[in-house]
PDB file of C-alpha atoms in Angstrom:
ATOM      1  CA  MET F   1       0.000   0.000   0.000  1.00 92.00           C
ATOM      2  CA  THR F   2       1.291   3.478  -0.856  1.00 97.00           C
ATOM      3  CA  ILE F   3       1.391   5.612   2.298  1.00 98.00           C
ATOM      4  CA  ILE F   4       1.809   9.395   2.097  1.00 98.00           C
ATOM      5  CA  ASP F   5       1.829  11.743   5.065  1.00 98.00           C
ATOM      6  CA  ALA F   6      -0.105  14.900   4.097  1.00 98.00           C
ATOM      7  CA  HIS F   7       0.833  16.976   7.166  1.00 98.00           C
ATOM      8  CA  SER F   8       4.265  17.075   8.793  1.00 98.00           C
ATOM      9  CA  HIS F   9       6.827  19.635   9.982  1.00 98.00           C
ATOM     10  CA  LEU F  10      10.590  20.127   9.741  1.00 98.00           C
ATOM     11  CA  TRP F  11      12.830  22.791  11.245  1.00 97.00           C
ATOM     12  CA  LEU F  12      16.466  23.411  12.035  1.00 95.00           C
ATOM     13  CA  HIS F  13      15.666  25.293  15.232  1.00 94.00           C
ATOM     14  CA  GLN F  14      12.827  27.252  16.793  1.00 94.00           C
ATOM     15  CA  ASP F  15      13.429  30.862  17.767  1.00 94.00           C
ATOM     16  CA  THR F  16      10.400  33.108  17.415  1.00 94.00           C
ATOM     17  CA  GLU F  17       7.556  34.866  19.242  1.00 91.00           C
ATOM     18  CA  VAL F  18       3.793  34.558  18.874  1.00 90.00           C
ATOM     19  CA  GLY F  19       1.619  37.136  20.570  1.00 87.00           C
ATOM     20  CA  GLY F  20       4.613  38.335  22.542  1.00 90.00           C
ATOM     21  CA  LYS F  21       5.305  34.833  23.921  1.00 92.00           C
ATOM     22  CA  LYS F  22       8.559  32.994  23.281  1.00 95.00           C
ATOM     23  CA  ILE F  23       9.140  29.757  21.381  1.00 95.00           C
ATOM     24  CA  LYS F  24      12.767  28.619  21.497  1.00 96.00           C
ATOM     25  CA  THR F  25      14.625  25.316  21.097  1.00 95.00           C
ATOM     26  CA  LEU F  26      16.316  23.975  24.232  1.00 95.00           C
ATOM     27  CA  LYS F  27      17.907  20.487  24.410  1.00 94.00           C
ATOM     28  CA  ASN F  28      16.717  16.881  24.737  1.00 96.00           C
ATOM     29  CA  GLY F  29      13.688  17.591  22.582  1.00 95.00           C
ATOM     30  CA  ARG F  30      12.380  20.368  24.789  1.00 96.00           C
ATOM     31  CA  SER F  31      11.425  23.913  23.846  1.00 96.00           C
ATOM     32  CA  ILE F  32      10.146  27.027  25.481  1.00 96.00           C
ATOM     33  CA  PHE F  33       6.611  27.212  24.089  1.00 95.00           C
ATOM     34  CA  MET F  34       4.506  30.274  24.883  1.00 93.00           C
ATOM     35  CA  ASP F  35       6.864  30.964  27.823  1.00 91.00           C
ATOM     36  CA  GLU F  36       6.493  27.400  29.186  1.00 95.00           C
ATOM     37  CA  GLU F  37       8.985  24.538  28.931  1.00 96.00           C
ATOM     38  CA  VAL F  38       7.447  21.588  27.061  1.00 96.00           C
ATOM     39  CA  GLN F  39       8.543  18.335  25.415  1.00 95.00           C
ATOM     40  CA  MET F  40       8.216  19.599  21.842  1.00 95.00           C
ATOM     41  CA  ILE F  41       9.752  16.581  20.080  1.00 95.00           C
ATOM     42  CA  PRO F  42      10.988  13.131  21.176  1.00 94.00           C
ATOM     43  CA  PRO F  43      13.859  13.235  23.688  1.00 95.00           C
ATOM     44  CA  PHE F  44      16.258  11.372  21.383  1.00 92.00           C
ATOM     45  CA  MET F  45      16.376  14.541  19.244  1.00 94.00           C
ATOM     46  CA  ILE F  46      18.846  15.873  21.786  1.00 95.00           C
ATOM     47  CA  ASP F  47      20.005  18.882  19.750  1.00 94.00           C
ATOM     48  CA  GLY F  48      16.454  20.076  18.994  1.00 92.00           C
ATOM     49  CA  VAL F  49      17.031  19.769  15.231  1.00 95.00           C
ATOM     50  CA  ASN F  50      13.959  18.312  13.531  1.00 97.00           C
ATOM     51  CA  SER F  51      15.775  17.290  10.367  1.00 97.00           C
ATOM     52  CA  ALA F  52      14.717  15.697   7.102  1.00 98.00           C
ATOM     53  CA  GLU F  53      17.232  12.900   7.676  1.00 98.00           C
ATOM     54  CA  VAL F  54      15.740  11.850  11.024  1.00 97.00           C
ATOM     55  CA  PHE F  55      12.274  12.045   9.500  1.00 98.00           C
ATOM     56  CA  LEU F  56      13.370   9.906   6.544  1.00 98.00           C
ATOM     57  CA  SER F  57      14.646   7.280   8.957  1.00 97.00           C
ATOM     58  CA  ASN F  58      11.220   7.235  10.636  1.00 97.00           C
ATOM     59  CA  MET F  59       9.486   7.151   7.252  1.00 98.00           C
ATOM     60  CA  ASP F  60      11.616   4.259   5.997  1.00 97.00           C
ATOM     61  CA  TYR F  61      11.004   2.258   9.174  1.00 96.00           C
ATOM     62  CA  ALA F  62       7.235   2.905   9.043  1.00 97.00           C
ATOM     63  CA  GLN F  63       7.145   2.324   5.256  1.00 97.00           C
ATOM     64  CA  VAL F  64       5.805   5.825   4.540  1.00 98.00           C
ATOM     65  CA  ASN F  65       6.671   6.580   0.922  1.00 98.00           C
ATOM     66  CA  ALA F  66       6.512  10.385   0.979  1.00 98.00           C
ATOM     67  CA  ALA F  67       5.451  13.351   3.089  1.00 98.00           C
ATOM     68  CA  VAL F  68       4.054  16.844   2.686  1.00 98.00           C
ATOM     69  CA  VAL F  69       5.843  19.370   4.904  1.00 98.00           C
ATOM     70  CA  VAL F  70       3.745  22.350   5.983  1.00 98.00           C
ATOM     71  CA  GLN F  71       4.738  25.256   8.205  1.00 97.00           C
ATOM     72  CA  GLU F  72       3.463  26.821  11.427  1.00 96.00           C
ATOM     73  CA  ILE F  73       4.431  30.221  12.788  1.00 94.00           C
ATOM     74  CA  ILE F  74       5.224  28.649  16.187  1.00 94.00           C
ATOM     75  CA  ASP F  75       8.272  27.094  14.487  1.00 95.00           C
ATOM     76  CA  GLY F  76       9.396  30.271  12.741  1.00 94.00           C
ATOM     77  CA  GLN F  77       9.800  30.534   8.989  1.00 95.00           C
ATOM     78  CA  GLN F  78      11.722  27.568   7.570  1.00 97.00           C
ATOM     79  CA  ASN F  79      11.573  28.547   3.900  1.00 98.00           C
ATOM     80  CA  ASP F  80      15.297  28.301   3.133  1.00 98.00           C
ATOM     81  CA  TYR F  81      15.659  24.921   4.809  1.00 98.00           C
ATOM     82  CA  LEU F  82      12.541  23.450   3.198  1.00 98.00           C
ATOM     83  CA  LEU F  83      13.619  24.529  -0.285  1.00 98.00           C
ATOM     84  CA  ASP F  84      16.914  22.764   0.312  1.00 98.00           C
ATOM     85  CA  VAL F  85      15.071  19.639   1.516  1.00 98.00           C
ATOM     86  CA  GLN F  86      12.856  19.690  -1.591  1.00 97.00           C
ATOM     87  CA  LYS F  87      15.894  19.876  -3.877  1.00 97.00           C
ATOM     88  CA  ARG F  88      17.750  17.066  -2.105  1.00 98.00           C
ATOM     89  CA  TYR F  89      14.808  14.658  -1.727  1.00 98.00           C
ATOM     90  CA  PRO F  90      12.359  15.507  -4.536  1.00 96.00           C
ATOM     91  CA  ASN F  91      10.567  12.138  -4.562  1.00 96.00           C
ATOM     92  CA  ARG F  92      10.163  11.962  -0.772  1.00 98.00           C
ATOM     93  CA  PHE F  93       9.035  15.463   0.198  1.00 98.00           C
ATOM     94  CA  PHE F  94       6.570  18.083  -1.028  1.00 98.00           C
ATOM     95  CA  THR F  95       7.496  21.193   0.976  1.00 98.00           C
ATOM     96  CA  MET F  96       5.420  24.339   1.415  1.00 98.00           C
ATOM     97  CA  GLY F  97       6.531  27.920   1.807  1.00 98.00           C
ATOM     98  CA  MET F  98       5.070  30.350   4.317  1.00 98.00           C
ATOM     99  CA  PRO F  99       5.050  34.153   3.887  1.00 98.00           C
ATOM    100  CA  ASP F 100       5.178  36.408   6.946  1.00 96.00           C
ATOM    101  CA  MET F 101       1.565  36.623   8.155  1.00 95.00           C
ATOM    102  CA  LYS F 102       2.275  39.650  10.366  1.00 93.00           C
ATOM    103  CA  GLN F 103       2.254  41.755   7.203  1.00 96.00           C
ATOM    104  CA  LEU F 104      -1.488  41.145   6.787  1.00 94.00           C
ATOM    105  CA  SER F 105      -2.238  43.325   9.822  1.00 92.00           C
ATOM    106  CA  GLN F 106      -0.242  46.277   8.440  1.00 93.00           C
ATOM    107  CA  GLY F 107      -2.882  47.674   6.110  1.00 93.00           C
ATOM    108  CA  ALA F 108      -2.782  47.821   2.326  1.00 94.00           C
ATOM    109  CA  GLU F 109       0.995  48.248   2.174  1.00 96.00           C
ATOM    110  CA  GLY F 110       1.632  45.236   4.383  1.00 96.00           C
ATOM    111  CA  GLN F 111      -0.829  43.117   2.411  1.00 96.00           C
ATOM    112  CA  ALA F 112       0.938  44.084  -0.803  1.00 97.00           C
ATOM    113  CA  GLN F 113       4.251  43.025   0.763  1.00 98.00           C
ATOM    114  CA  PHE F 114       2.677  39.720   1.807  1.00 97.00           C
ATOM    115  CA  LEU F 115       1.560  39.103  -1.779  1.00 98.00           C
ATOM    116  CA  GLU F 116       4.992  39.997  -3.145  1.00 98.00           C
ATOM    117  CA  GLU F 117       6.714  37.685  -0.671  1.00 98.00           C
ATOM    118  CA  THR F 118       4.384  34.883  -1.737  1.00 98.00           C
ATOM    119  CA  ARG F 119       5.270  35.537  -5.379  1.00 98.00           C
ATOM    120  CA  GLN F 120       8.967  35.373  -4.532  1.00 98.00           C
ATOM    121  CA  LEU F 121       8.509  32.044  -2.714  1.00 98.00           C
ATOM    122  CA  LEU F 122       6.802  30.604  -5.775  1.00 98.00           C
ATOM    123  CA  ASP F 123       9.539  31.945  -8.041  1.00 98.00           C
ATOM    124  CA  ARG F 124      12.084  30.181  -5.824  1.00 97.00           C
ATOM    125  CA  GLY F 125      10.385  26.856  -6.464  1.00 97.00           C
ATOM    126  CA  PHE F 126       7.707  26.182  -3.837  1.00 97.00           C
ATOM    127  CA  ARG F 127       4.704  24.287  -5.212  1.00 95.00           C
ATOM    128  CA  GLY F 128       2.597  24.881  -2.119  1.00 98.00           C
ATOM    129  CA  ILE F 129       1.916  27.589   0.466  1.00 98.00           C
ATOM    130  CA  ALA F 130       0.965  26.789   4.069  1.00 98.00           C
ATOM    131  CA  ILE F 131      -1.139  29.239   6.065  1.00 98.00           C
ATOM    132  CA  PRO F 132      -1.845  28.479   9.733  1.00 96.00           C
ATOM    133  CA  GLY F 133      -5.160  30.314   9.574  1.00 93.00           C
ATOM    134  CA  HIS F 134      -5.932  29.659  13.225  1.00 92.00           C
ATOM    135  CA  ARG F 135      -3.152  32.173  13.940  1.00 92.00           C
ATOM    136  CA  LEU F 136      -4.650  34.869  11.678  1.00 93.00           C
ATOM    137  CA  THR F 137      -5.518  38.163  13.351  1.00 91.00           C
ATOM    138  CA  GLU F 138      -7.189  39.513  10.205  1.00 94.00           C
ATOM    139  CA  SER F 139     -10.083  38.292   8.079  1.00 95.00           C
ATOM    140  CA  VAL F 140      -9.459  35.162   5.996  1.00 97.00           C
ATOM    141  CA  LYS F 141     -10.629  37.260   3.048  1.00 96.00           C
ATOM    142  CA  THR F 142      -7.381  39.268   3.188  1.00 96.00           C
ATOM    143  CA  LEU F 143      -5.870  36.121   1.636  1.00 97.00           C
ATOM    144  CA  ILE F 144      -7.923  36.420  -1.570  1.00 97.00           C
ATOM    145  CA  PRO F 145      -5.191  38.202  -3.624  1.00 97.00           C
ATOM    146  CA  MET F 146      -2.717  35.495  -2.590  1.00 98.00           C
ATOM    147  CA  CYS F 147      -5.242  32.747  -3.375  1.00 98.00           C
ATOM    148  CA  LYS F 148      -5.853  34.193  -6.846  1.00 98.00           C
ATOM    149  CA  LEU F 149      -2.100  34.097  -7.461  1.00 98.00           C
ATOM    150  CA  LEU F 150      -1.923  30.471  -6.298  1.00 98.00           C
ATOM    151  CA  GLU F 151      -4.927  29.583  -8.448  1.00 98.00           C
ATOM    152  CA  GLU F 152      -3.345  31.216 -11.494  1.00 97.00           C
ATOM    153  CA  ARG F 153      -0.079  29.306 -11.031  1.00 97.00           C
ATOM    154  CA  GLY F 154      -1.610  25.954 -10.047  1.00 97.00           C
ATOM    155  CA  ILE F 155      -0.128  26.097  -6.535  1.00 98.00           C
ATOM    156  CA  ILE F 156      -1.615  24.179  -3.588  1.00 98.00           C
ATOM    157  CA  LEU F 157      -2.775  25.951  -0.410  1.00 98.00           C
ATOM    158  CA  ASP F 158      -2.663  24.117   2.916  1.00 98.00           C
ATOM    159  CA  MET F 159      -5.004  25.952   5.277  1.00 98.00           C
ATOM    160  CA  CYS F 160      -5.624  25.293   8.954  1.00 97.00           C
ATOM    161  CA  LEU F 161      -8.619  27.021  10.521  1.00 97.00           C
ATOM    162  CA  ASP F 162      -9.756  27.865  14.033  1.00 95.00           C
ATOM    163  CA  ASP F 163     -12.834  26.537  15.793  1.00 95.00           C
ATOM    164  CA  ASN F 164     -14.706  29.595  14.554  1.00 95.00           C
ATOM    165  CA  ALA F 165     -17.855  29.448  12.424  1.00 96.00           C
ATOM    166  CA  HIS F 166     -17.263  32.965  11.060  1.00 96.00           C
ATOM    167  CA  GLN F 167     -13.712  32.146   9.918  1.00 97.00           C
ATOM    168  CA  ILE F 168     -14.924  28.924   8.294  1.00 97.00           C
ATOM    169  CA  ALA F 169     -17.663  30.833   6.457  1.00 97.00           C
ATOM    170  CA  GLU F 170     -15.053  33.313   5.208  1.00 97.00           C
ATOM    171  CA  MET F 171     -12.960  30.405   3.933  1.00 98.00           C
ATOM    172  CA  ALA F 172     -16.001  29.183   2.001  1.00 98.00           C
ATOM    173  CA  GLU F 173     -16.185  32.626   0.361  1.00 98.00           C
ATOM    174  CA  VAL F 174     -12.499  32.438  -0.572  1.00 98.00           C
ATOM    175  CA  ILE F 175     -13.024  29.016  -2.178  1.00 98.00           C
ATOM    176  CA  GLN F 176     -16.014  30.344  -4.134  1.00 97.00           C
ATOM    177  CA  GLU F 177     -13.918  33.319  -5.272  1.00 97.00           C
ATOM    178  CA  CYS F 178     -11.121  30.969  -6.423  1.00 97.00           C
ATOM    179  CA  PRO F 179     -12.972  27.892  -7.714  1.00 96.00           C
ATOM    180  CA  ASN F 180      -9.915  26.260  -9.297  1.00 97.00           C
ATOM    181  CA  LEU F 181      -7.632  26.689  -6.283  1.00 98.00           C
ATOM    182  CA  LYS F 182      -6.405  23.401  -4.819  1.00 98.00           C
ATOM    183  CA  VAL F 183      -6.896  23.555  -1.038  1.00 98.00           C
ATOM    184  CA  ALA F 184      -6.061  21.074   1.708  1.00 98.00           C
ATOM    185  CA  ILE F 185      -7.911  21.841   4.958  1.00 98.00           C
ATOM    186  CA  GLY F 186      -5.729  20.811   7.890  1.00 97.00           C
ATOM    187  CA  HIS F 187      -6.168  19.123  11.264  1.00 97.00           C
ATOM    188  CA  PHE F 188      -9.249  17.229  10.018  1.00 98.00           C
ATOM    189  CA  GLY F 189     -11.291  20.351  10.644  1.00 97.00           C
ATOM    190  CA  MET F 190     -10.240  20.426  14.335  1.00 97.00           C
ATOM    191  CA  VAL F 191     -12.329  17.309  14.663  1.00 97.00           C
ATOM    192  CA  THR F 192     -12.939  17.390  18.430  1.00 97.00           C
ATOM    193  CA  THR F 193     -14.382  20.925  18.364  1.00 97.00           C
ATOM    194  CA  PRO F 194     -18.020  21.976  17.821  1.00 97.00           C
ATOM    195  CA  THR F 195     -17.526  23.423  14.308  1.00 97.00           C
ATOM    196  CA  TRP F 196     -15.511  20.568  12.777  1.00 98.00           C
ATOM    197  CA  LYS F 197     -18.269  19.429  10.421  1.00 98.00           C
ATOM    198  CA  ASN F 198     -18.456  22.930   8.925  1.00 98.00           C
ATOM    199  CA  GLN F 199     -14.785  22.595   8.001  1.00 98.00           C
ATOM    200  CA  ILE F 200     -15.286  19.136   6.495  1.00 98.00           C
ATOM    201  CA  LEU F 201     -18.158  20.485   4.398  1.00 98.00           C
ATOM    202  CA  LEU F 202     -15.768  22.974   2.774  1.00 98.00           C
ATOM    203  CA  ALA F 203     -14.890  20.045   0.502  1.00 98.00           C
ATOM    204  CA  ARG F 204     -18.367  20.441  -1.019  1.00 97.00           C
ATOM    205  CA  GLU F 205     -17.560  23.990  -2.103  1.00 96.00           C
ATOM    206  CA  SER F 206     -15.160  22.833  -4.830  1.00 97.00           C
ATOM    207  CA  LYS F 207     -13.916  19.603  -6.351  1.00 97.00           C
ATOM    208  CA  HIS F 208     -10.397  20.895  -5.646  1.00 98.00           C
ATOM    209  CA  VAL F 209     -10.773  20.951  -1.831  1.00 98.00           C
ATOM    210  CA  THR F 210      -9.582  18.045   0.308  1.00 98.00           C
ATOM    211  CA  ILE F 211      -9.303  17.416   4.055  1.00 98.00           C
ATOM    212  CA  GLU F 212      -6.104  16.166   5.701  1.00 98.00           C
ATOM    213  CA  SER F 213      -5.947  14.627   9.161  1.00 98.00           C
ATOM    214  CA  GLY F 214      -2.729  16.131  10.526  1.00 96.00           C
ATOM    215  CA  GLY F 215      -2.936  16.122  14.325  1.00 94.00           C
ATOM    216  CA  ILE F 216      -5.901  13.772  14.632  1.00 97.00           C
ATOM    217  CA  THR F 217      -4.047  11.617  17.186  1.00 97.00           C
ATOM    218  CA  TRP F 218      -3.249  14.777  19.172  1.00 96.00           C
ATOM    219  CA  LEU F 219      -6.901  15.829  19.107  1.00 97.00           C
ATOM    220  CA  TYR F 220      -7.929  12.391  20.405  1.00 97.00           C
ATOM    221  CA  ASN F 221      -4.938  12.077  22.728  1.00 95.00           C
ATOM    222  CA  SER F 222      -7.102  11.697  25.852  1.00 94.00           C
ATOM    223  CA  GLU F 223      -8.677   8.586  24.310  1.00 95.00           C
ATOM    224  CA  PHE F 224      -5.313   7.296  23.016  1.00 95.00           C
ATOM    225  CA  TYR F 225      -4.423   4.422  20.709  1.00 96.00           C
ATOM    226  CA  PRO F 226      -6.159   2.833  18.778  1.00 97.00           C
ATOM    227  CA  TYR F 227      -8.372   5.952  18.660  1.00 98.00           C
ATOM    228  CA  PRO F 228     -11.812   4.405  18.003  1.00 97.00           C
ATOM    229  CA  SER F 229     -13.463   7.844  18.003  1.00 98.00           C
ATOM    230  CA  ALA F 230     -11.028   9.028  15.336  1.00 98.00           C
ATOM    231  CA  ILE F 231     -12.046   6.095  13.139  1.00 98.00           C
ATOM    232  CA  ARG F 232     -15.707   6.980  13.651  1.00 98.00           C
ATOM    233  CA  SER F 233     -14.958  10.592  12.700  1.00 98.00           C
ATOM    234  CA  ILE F 234     -13.151   9.495   9.530  1.00 98.00           C
ATOM    235  CA  LYS F 235     -16.182   7.397   8.565  1.00 98.00           C
ATOM    236  CA  GLU F 236     -18.544  10.275   9.349  1.00 98.00           C
ATOM    237  CA  ALA F 237     -16.492  12.701   7.248  1.00 98.00           C
ATOM    238  CA  ALA F 238     -16.459  10.181   4.396  1.00 98.00           C
ATOM    239  CA  ASP F 239     -20.255  10.020   4.579  1.00 98.00           C
ATOM    240  CA  MET F 240     -20.363  13.813   4.239  1.00 98.00           C
ATOM    241  CA  VAL F 241     -17.881  14.374   1.389  1.00 98.00           C
ATOM    242  CA  GLY F 242     -16.601  10.981   0.213  1.00 98.00           C
ATOM    243  CA  MET F 243     -13.486   9.032   1.185  1.00 98.00           C
ATOM    244  CA  ASP F 244     -11.779  10.279  -1.985  1.00 98.00           C
ATOM    245  CA  ARG F 245     -11.637  13.776  -0.416  1.00 98.00           C
ATOM    246  CA  LEU F 246      -9.818  12.717   2.775  1.00 98.00           C
ATOM    247  CA  MET F 247      -6.079  12.243   3.401  1.00 98.00           C
ATOM    248  CA  TRP F 248      -4.006  10.961   6.297  1.00 98.00           C
ATOM    249  CA  GLY F 249      -1.544  13.288   8.032  1.00 98.00           C
ATOM    250  CA  SER F 250       0.553  12.734  11.150  1.00 98.00           C
ATOM    251  CA  ASP F 251       1.571  16.206  12.395  1.00 97.00           C
ATOM    252  CA  TYR F 252       5.061  14.747  12.874  1.00 98.00           C
ATOM    253  CA  PRO F 253       7.147  15.262  15.000  1.00 97.00           C
ATOM    254  CA  ARG F 254       5.094  16.703  17.855  1.00 94.00           C
ATOM    255  CA  THR F 255       2.635  13.813  17.891  1.00 94.00           C
ATOM    256  CA  ILE F 256       5.363  11.195  18.292  1.00 94.00           C
ATOM    257  CA  THR F 257       6.202  12.368  21.794  1.00 94.00           C
ATOM    258  CA  ALA F 258       3.159  10.243  22.761  1.00 93.00           C
ATOM    259  CA  ILE F 259       3.207   7.462  20.138  1.00 96.00           C
ATOM    260  CA  THR F 260       5.534   6.061  17.496  1.00 96.00           C
ATOM    261  CA  TYR F 261       5.361   7.392  13.962  1.00 97.00           C
ATOM    262  CA  LYS F 262       3.949   4.117  12.664  1.00 97.00           C
ATOM    263  CA  MET F 263       1.176   4.213  15.291  1.00 97.00           C
ATOM    264  CA  SER F 264       0.055   7.546  13.832  1.00 97.00           C
ATOM    265  CA  TYR F 265      -1.375   5.677  10.846  1.00 98.00           C
ATOM    266  CA  ASP F 266      -1.612   1.978  11.701  1.00 97.00           C
ATOM    267  CA  PHE F 267      -4.661   2.555  13.867  1.00 98.00           C
ATOM    268  CA  VAL F 268      -6.272   3.158  10.455  1.00 98.00           C
ATOM    269  CA  SER F 269      -4.641   0.268   8.587  1.00 98.00           C
ATOM    270  CA  LYS F 270      -5.558  -2.162  11.399  1.00 97.00           C
ATOM    271  CA  SER F 271      -9.127  -0.919  11.793  1.00 98.00           C
ATOM    272  CA  GLN F 272     -11.959  -3.359  11.081  1.00 97.00           C
ATOM    273  CA  GLU F 273     -14.345  -0.434  10.493  1.00 97.00           C
ATOM    274  CA  LEU F 274     -12.828   0.622   7.151  1.00 98.00           C
ATOM    275  CA  THR F 275     -12.651  -1.347   3.914  1.00 98.00           C
ATOM    276  CA  ASP F 276      -9.345  -2.117   2.230  1.00 98.00           C
ATOM    277  CA  GLN F 277     -10.190   0.318  -0.565  1.00 98.00           C
ATOM    278  CA  GLU F 278     -11.021   3.079   1.928  1.00 98.00           C
ATOM    279  CA  LYS F 279      -7.652   2.545   3.585  1.00 98.00           C
ATOM    280  CA  VAL F 280      -5.857   2.699   0.223  1.00 98.00           C
ATOM    281  CA  LEU F 281      -7.521   6.037  -0.583  1.00 98.00           C
ATOM    282  CA  PHE F 282      -7.135   7.633   2.848  1.00 98.00           C
ATOM    283  CA  LEU F 283      -3.572   6.538   3.588  1.00 98.00           C
ATOM    284  CA  GLY F 284      -1.953   7.398   0.293  1.00 98.00           C
ATOM    285  CA  GLU F 285      -3.729   7.265  -3.026  1.00 98.00           C
ATOM    286  CA  ASN F 286      -5.695  10.502  -2.539  1.00 98.00           C
ATOM    287  CA  ALA F 287      -2.531  12.384  -1.526  1.00 98.00           C
ATOM    288  CA  ARG F 288      -0.548  10.893  -4.415  1.00 98.00           C
ATOM    289  CA  LYS F 289      -3.038  12.314  -6.893  1.00 98.00           C
ATOM    290  CA  PHE F 290      -3.629  15.627  -5.093  1.00 98.00           C
ATOM    291  CA  TYR F 291       0.066  16.534  -4.702  1.00 98.00           C
ATOM    292  CA  GLY F 292       1.248  14.833  -7.888  1.00 97.00           C
ATOM    293  CA  PHE F 293       3.835  12.529  -6.334  1.00 97.00           C
ATOM    294  CA  LYS F 294       5.776  10.455  -8.878  1.00 93.00           C
ATOM    295  CA  ASP F 295       8.601   7.912  -8.777  1.00 94.00           C
ATOM    296  CA  LEU F 296       7.798   6.872  -5.220  1.00 97.00           C
ATOM    297  CA  VAL F 297      10.378   4.677  -3.527  1.00 95.00           C
ATOM    298  CA  GLU F 298       9.681   1.058  -2.630  1.00 93.00           C
ATOM    299  CA  LEU F 299      10.113   0.382   1.074  1.00 95.00           C
ATOM    300  CA  PRO F 300      10.394  -3.303   1.981  1.00 90.00           C
ATOM    301  CA  TYR F 301       9.427  -4.404   5.462  1.00 90.00           C
ATOM    302  CA  ILE F 302      12.446  -4.844   7.755  1.00 90.00           C
ATOM    303  CA  LYS F 303      11.869  -7.247  10.598  1.00 90.00           C
ATOM    304  CA  ASN F 304      12.337  -5.968  14.146  1.00 91.00           C
ATOM    305  CA  MET F 305      15.060  -7.704  16.118  1.00 91.00           C
ATOM    306  CA  SER F 306      12.530  -8.221  18.927  1.00 90.00           C
ATOM    307  CA  GLU F 307      10.043 -10.107  16.730  1.00 86.00           C
TER     308      GLU F 307
END
């Protein structure tokens, strides 16, 4: 089975601020996050570097063929590093650029700068743009000029949204304004929140909109593996928009402080509630078509010494 991770993260180090609160890499996988020390990544990442090479080792072990790398402002901009990763591992990673969202709150001039920065990222070679919309301080509709540019160039938008009916409705307007824009809605619509179904239904607004499940194991962390409620939510979303509009995502590496990388998808592959064809679509085939992955590597199973 082809397995593609539609939502992951990479960074060399974290050193930024969000809302005046600090995010900074420490050691042993820990970071200062919003002024609090947390276990950001697994403790074996002792230098705090969340590298493509460590991720590839996890992917090879878990037999994950390829991954989409998005960005979040809590990690700081990683554009230079992700372009380098894309060039070095073109058949394993689809990396997304992220313009500086702070510009959107600086009036017309700032919004023009945001659009120009987006254009420069595309000119440098990014085939996708990631916007952590749940961090937006302005209307989602301020993104329309950027979305028209992405639509014109055939670039994919990965968009995460807040648990906010008004923001979700604005995103529906953006999709209607840009009907040929390819959009992946992240975090499975924030599936454990009251408005999650409104986000899933965005896939009805255009045939080019899909839903990816990055962070679903985090959202159901209190239930823990094998996440029966997550399986029920996947089935419910499929009833609403079709299994061909849903994609698996891990939210690596933050989620693997609690579970292994393989566990972030094998609760799906081992489920008795989904058909084999549904698993094929959700775990890889939909993402392969949506992102245009080609020449995927073959990853044979390597037996564990403890088996």
